[in-house]
Amino acid sequence: MKTMKVGSISMDNTIFTLIAGPCVIESEAQVMEVASRMKDITNRLGIPYIFKSSFDKANRTSISSFRGPGIHEGLRILKKVKDEFGVPIVTDIHEPYQAKIVAEVVDMIQVPAFLCRQTDLLVASAETGLPVNIKKAQFLSAKDMKNVITKVEESGNENILLCERGNTFGYNNLVVDMTNIIEMKKFGYPVVFDATHSVQKPGGNLTSTGGNREYVEYLAKAAIAVGADVLFMEVHEDPDHAKSDGPNMVKLDEIEVILKKLIKLYKAVRDDESIRYSH
């Protein structure tokens, strides 16, 4: 598997790496609080940490849903996180013109699942030269991601991560097929598992997305067991009152206990692989 460098962090399949933060930037104070606490937690646990939050959620269920502060104010806040806590930053974009603007601040660009086949968006992201975390669409199979990868590679960028976040068959639900992780690893790029978006109930609350955050830990364990290289989790100090994706975000007060279990599993799986492959 190719080693991917995001800021000062080298991503491969030998060390547990976490991407985490609130779904959307609700305020500067809130983002700084989450980033500070997550940095402390990951320092204690000794794991590499990348901060994630969105300046705009352009694919909300309802037109009246909160979207975020916008690109310029959002990037100002993200830069403050980066400068104050020394962590790499990732955020998502929805339109090609945003790629160059965002690249001035962030260390990795994220392509949302619904948009992973948008050629212009992929090309613009690739042309920044930054790593690109591409979420597999809810309507694609793992093998379909080969065409997505080719668009980025042929745009001159092989700094790619692939992200599994479940498939939908309608009916306000997602199903996670863990063999998607195995299949995407065959492409030779790091595979991220999005443990929180995978428990969404799309449109499940009629005008907003529902979710089952109690399943996050279990799906994360399963993903690590089959070989996920990086874990993505959205966290919030008070998910029940979050402005976006509250039902599937992990409570900040609970994340450290969950991570300890996942790190232990990650090490056990890697140790088992090294033994198996040594013969």
Coordinates of C-alpha atoms in Angstrom, one line a residue:
M1 CA 0.0 0.0 0.0
K2 CA 1.2 3.5 -0.8
T3 CA 2.2 5.7 2.1
M4 CA 0.2 9.0 2.1
K5 CA 1.6 12.1 3.7
V6 CA -1.0 14.5 5.1
G7 CA 0.7 17.5 6.7
S8 CA 3.3 16.0 9.0
I9 CA 1.5 12.7 9.3
S10 CA 2.4 9.6 7.2
M11 CA -0.5 7.4 6.7
D12 CA 0.0 3.7 6.1
N13 CA -1.3 0.4 7.6
T14 CA 1.0 0.3 10.6
I15 CA -0.3 3.0 12.9
F16 CA -3.9 3.9 13.9
T17 CA -4.7 7.3 12.4
L18 CA -7.8 9.3 13.3
I19 CA -9.7 12.0 11.3
A20 CA -12.3 13.7 13.6
G21 CA -14.1 16.9 14.4
P22 CA -17.6 18.3 14.3
C23 CA -19.7 17.8 11.1
V24 CA -20.0 21.5 10.4
I25 CA -18.4 24.6 11.9
E26 CA -21.1 26.0 14.2
S27 CA -19.0 28.7 15.7
E28 CA -15.3 29.5 16.3
A29 CA -15.6 28.8 20.0
Q30 CA -17.2 25.4 19.4
V31 CA -14.6 24.3 16.9
M32 CA -11.7 25.4 19.0
E33 CA -13.1 23.6 22.0
V34 CA -13.5 20.3 20.1
A35 CA -10.1 20.6 18.5
S36 CA -8.4 21.3 21.8
R37 CA -10.0 18.4 23.5
M38 CA -9.4 16.0 20.6
K39 CA -5.8 17.0 20.5
D40 CA -5.4 16.3 24.2
I41 CA -7.1 12.9 23.8
T42 CA -5.0 11.8 20.8
N43 CA -1.8 13.0 22.5
R44 CA -2.6 10.9 25.5
L45 CA -3.4 7.9 23.3
G46 CA -0.3 8.5 21.1
I47 CA -2.1 8.5 17.8
P48 CA -1.8 10.8 14.8
Y49 CA -4.8 13.2 14.5
I50 CA -6.3 15.2 11.6
F51 CA -9.0 17.7 12.3
K52 CA -12.1 17.8 10.1
S53 CA -15.0 20.1 9.9
S54 CA -17.0 21.6 7.0
F55 CA -17.4 25.3 6.2
D56 CA -20.5 24.5 4.1
K57 CA -22.9 21.5 4.1
A58 CA -24.4 21.9 0.6
N59 CA -26.3 18.6 0.6
R60 CA -28.5 19.1 3.6
T61 CA -31.9 17.4 3.4
S62 CA -33.9 20.6 3.8
I63 CA -33.3 24.0 2.3
S64 CA -33.8 25.6 5.7
S65 CA -31.1 23.4 7.4
F66 CA -28.0 25.1 8.8
R67 CA -25.1 24.9 6.3
G68 CA -22.2 26.6 8.0
P69 CA -20.3 30.0 8.0
G70 CA -19.2 29.8 4.3
I71 CA -15.8 29.4 2.7
H72 CA -14.0 32.5 3.8
E73 CA -15.0 32.6 7.5
G74 CA -14.8 28.8 7.7
L75 CA -11.2 28.8 6.4
R76 CA -10.2 31.5 8.8
I77 CA -11.4 29.3 11.7
L78 CA -9.8 26.2 10.3
K79 CA -6.5 28.1 9.9
K80 CA -6.7 29.1 13.5
V81 CA -7.2 25.4 14.5
K82 CA -4.1 24.5 12.4
D83 CA -1.9 27.3 13.8
E84 CA -2.9 26.9 17.5
F85 CA -2.9 23.1 17.8
G86 CA -0.5 22.1 15.0
V87 CA -2.8 19.5 13.5
P88 CA -3.4 18.8 9.8
I89 CA -6.7 20.0 8.5
V90 CA -9.2 18.4 6.0
T91 CA -12.4 19.9 4.8
D92 CA -14.8 19.0 1.9
I93 CA -15.6 21.0 -1.2
H94 CA -18.7 21.0 -3.4
E95 CA -17.6 23.1 -6.4
P96 CA -14.4 23.1 -8.5
Y97 CA -13.6 26.7 -7.9
Q98 CA -13.3 26.0 -4.2
A99 CA -10.3 23.7 -4.6
K100 CA -7.6 26.4 -5.0
I101 CA -9.1 28.6 -2.3
V102 CA -9.3 25.7 0.2
A103 CA -5.8 24.5 -0.7
E104 CA -4.3 27.6 0.7
V105 CA -5.2 26.4 4.2
V106 CA -5.9 22.7 4.4
D107 CA -3.6 19.7 4.2
M108 CA -6.2 17.4 2.5
I109 CA -9.3 17.9 0.4
Q110 CA -12.3 15.7 0.9
V111 CA -14.8 14.9 -2.0
P112 CA -18.3 14.2 -0.7
A113 CA -19.8 10.9 -1.5
F114 CA -22.7 12.2 -3.6
L115 CA -20.1 14.1 -5.7
C116 CA -17.4 11.4 -6.2
R117 CA -18.2 11.0 -9.9
Q118 CA -18.1 14.7 -10.6
T119 CA -15.2 14.9 -13.0
D120 CA -14.6 18.7 -12.8
L121 CA -14.5 18.5 -9.0
L122 CA -12.1 15.6 -8.9
V123 CA -9.8 17.2 -11.5
A124 CA -9.8 20.5 -9.6
S125 CA -9.0 18.7 -6.3
A126 CA -6.2 16.7 -7.9
E127 CA -4.6 19.8 -9.5
T128 CA -4.0 21.3 -6.0
G129 CA -1.4 18.5 -5.5
L130 CA -2.9 17.9 -2.0
P131 CA -4.0 14.4 -0.9
V132 CA -7.7 13.9 -1.8
N133 CA -9.9 11.8 0.4
I134 CA -12.7 10.5 -1.9
K135 CA -15.8 9.1 -0.2
K136 CA -17.4 6.2 -2.1
A137 CA -20.8 7.2 -3.2
Q138 CA -23.8 5.5 -1.5
F139 CA -24.8 4.2 -4.9
L140 CA -21.5 2.8 -6.1
S141 CA -19.8 -0.5 -5.6
A142 CA -16.2 -0.7 -4.4
K143 CA -15.0 -1.7 -7.9
D144 CA -16.7 1.4 -9.4
M145 CA -14.1 3.5 -7.6
K146 CA -11.5 2.5 -10.1
N147 CA -12.9 5.0 -12.6
V148 CA -12.9 7.7 -9.9
I149 CA -9.2 6.9 -9.0
T150 CA -8.3 7.1 -12.7
K151 CA -9.7 10.6 -13.0
V152 CA -7.5 11.8 -10.2
E153 CA -4.4 9.9 -11.3
E154 CA -4.7 11.2 -14.9
S155 CA -5.0 14.7 -13.5
G156 CA -1.4 14.3 -12.1
N157 CA -2.2 13.3 -8.5
E158 CA -1.6 10.0 -6.9
N159 CA -2.1 11.2 -3.3
I160 CA -5.4 9.4 -2.9
L161 CA -7.4 8.0 0.0
L162 CA -10.6 6.1 -0.5
C163 CA -13.4 6.3 2.1
E164 CA -16.2 3.7 2.8
R165 CA -19.4 5.1 4.3
G166 CA -22.1 2.6 3.4
N167 CA -24.6 2.0 0.6
T168 CA -28.2 3.0 0.3
F169 CA -31.1 1.2 -1.2
G170 CA -33.6 3.8 -0.3
Y171 CA -36.0 3.5 2.7
N172 CA -34.0 6.0 4.8
N173 CA -31.2 3.5 5.6
L174 CA -27.6 2.6 4.9
V175 CA -26.0 -0.8 4.7
V176 CA -22.3 -1.3 5.3
D177 CA -20.7 -4.1 3.3
M178 CA -17.3 -4.6 4.9
T179 CA -16.0 -6.4 1.8
N180 CA -15.9 -2.9 0.1
I181 CA -12.9 -2.1 2.3
I182 CA -11.2 -5.3 1.2
E183 CA -11.9 -4.6 -2.4
M184 CA -10.8 -0.9 -2.3
K185 CA -7.5 -1.9 -0.6
K186 CA -6.7 -3.8 -3.8
F187 CA -6.2 -0.4 -5.5
G188 CA -3.1 0.2 -3.4
Y189 CA -4.3 3.3 -1.6
P190 CA -5.1 3.8 2.1
V191 CA -8.8 3.1 2.9
V192 CA -10.6 5.2 5.4
F193 CA -13.7 4.0 7.2
D194 CA -16.3 6.7 8.1
A195 CA -17.8 5.2 11.2
T196 CA -20.3 8.0 11.9
H197 CA -21.8 8.6 8.4
S198 CA -22.2 4.9 8.1
V199 CA -24.9 4.9 10.8
Q200 CA -26.9 7.6 9.2
K201 CA -30.6 7.3 8.4
P202 CA -30.7 9.6 5.3
G203 CA -33.8 11.8 5.5
G204 CA -34.9 9.6 8.4
N205 CA -36.3 12.6 10.3
L206 CA -38.2 13.9 7.3
T207 CA -36.5 17.3 7.1
S208 CA -33.2 16.1 8.4
T209 CA -31.0 13.0 8.6
G210 CA -31.4 10.6 11.5
G211 CA -28.9 8.0 12.7
N212 CA -27.9 5.4 15.3
R213 CA -24.7 6.6 17.1
E214 CA -24.8 3.6 19.4
Y215 CA -23.7 1.5 16.4
V216 CA -20.6 3.6 15.6
E217 CA -18.2 1.6 17.9
Y218 CA -19.3 -1.8 16.5
L219 CA -19.0 -0.8 12.9
A220 CA -15.6 0.8 13.5
K221 CA -14.4 -2.5 15.1
A222 CA -15.6 -4.5 12.1
A223 CA -13.9 -2.1 9.7
I224 CA -10.6 -2.3 11.6
A225 CA -10.9 -6.1 11.7
V226 CA -11.1 -6.3 7.9
G227 CA -8.2 -3.9 7.4
A228 CA -9.3 -0.3 7.3
D229 CA -6.2 1.9 7.5
V230 CA -7.7 5.1 8.8
L231 CA -10.7 5.9 11.0
F232 CA -13.0 8.9 10.4
M233 CA -15.4 9.9 13.2
E234 CA -17.4 13.0 13.7
V235 CA -17.6 14.2 17.3
H236 CA -19.5 16.9 19.1
E237 CA -19.7 18.1 22.7
D238 CA -23.6 17.9 22.6
P239 CA -24.7 15.9 19.6
D240 CA -28.4 16.0 20.5
H241 CA -28.3 19.8 20.0
A242 CA -25.9 19.8 17.0
K243 CA -26.8 21.8 13.9
S244 CA -25.9 19.0 11.5
D245 CA -25.7 15.2 11.8
G246 CA -26.3 15.1 15.5
P247 CA -27.9 11.6 15.6
N248 CA -24.8 9.9 14.2
M249 CA -22.0 12.0 15.9
V250 CA -20.1 10.6 18.8
K251 CA -20.3 12.4 22.1
L252 CA -16.9 14.1 22.9
D253 CA -17.1 12.8 26.5
E254 CA -17.3 9.2 25.2
I255 CA -14.7 9.2 22.4
E256 CA -11.6 8.4 24.4
V257 CA -13.0 5.2 25.8
I258 CA -14.1 4.1 22.3
L259 CA -10.7 4.9 20.8
K260 CA -8.9 2.9 23.4
K261 CA -10.8 -0.2 22.4
L262 CA -10.3 0.5 18.7
I263 CA -6.5 1.1 19.1
K264 CA -6.2 -2.2 20.9
L265 CA -8.0 -4.0 18.2
Y266 CA -6.0 -2.3 15.4
K267 CA -2.7 -3.4 17.0
A268 CA -4.0 -7.0 17.4
V269 CA -5.1 -7.2 13.8
R270 CA -1.8 -5.8 12.5
D271 CA 0.2 -8.2 14.8
D272 CA -1.8 -11.1 13.5
E273 CA -1.2 -10.0 9.9
S274 CA 2.6 -9.8 10.4
I275 CA 2.6 -13.3 11.9
R276 CA 0.5 -14.7 9.0
Y277 CA 2.5 -13.1 6.3
S278 CA 5.9 -14.0 7.8
H279 CA 5.4 -17.7 6.9

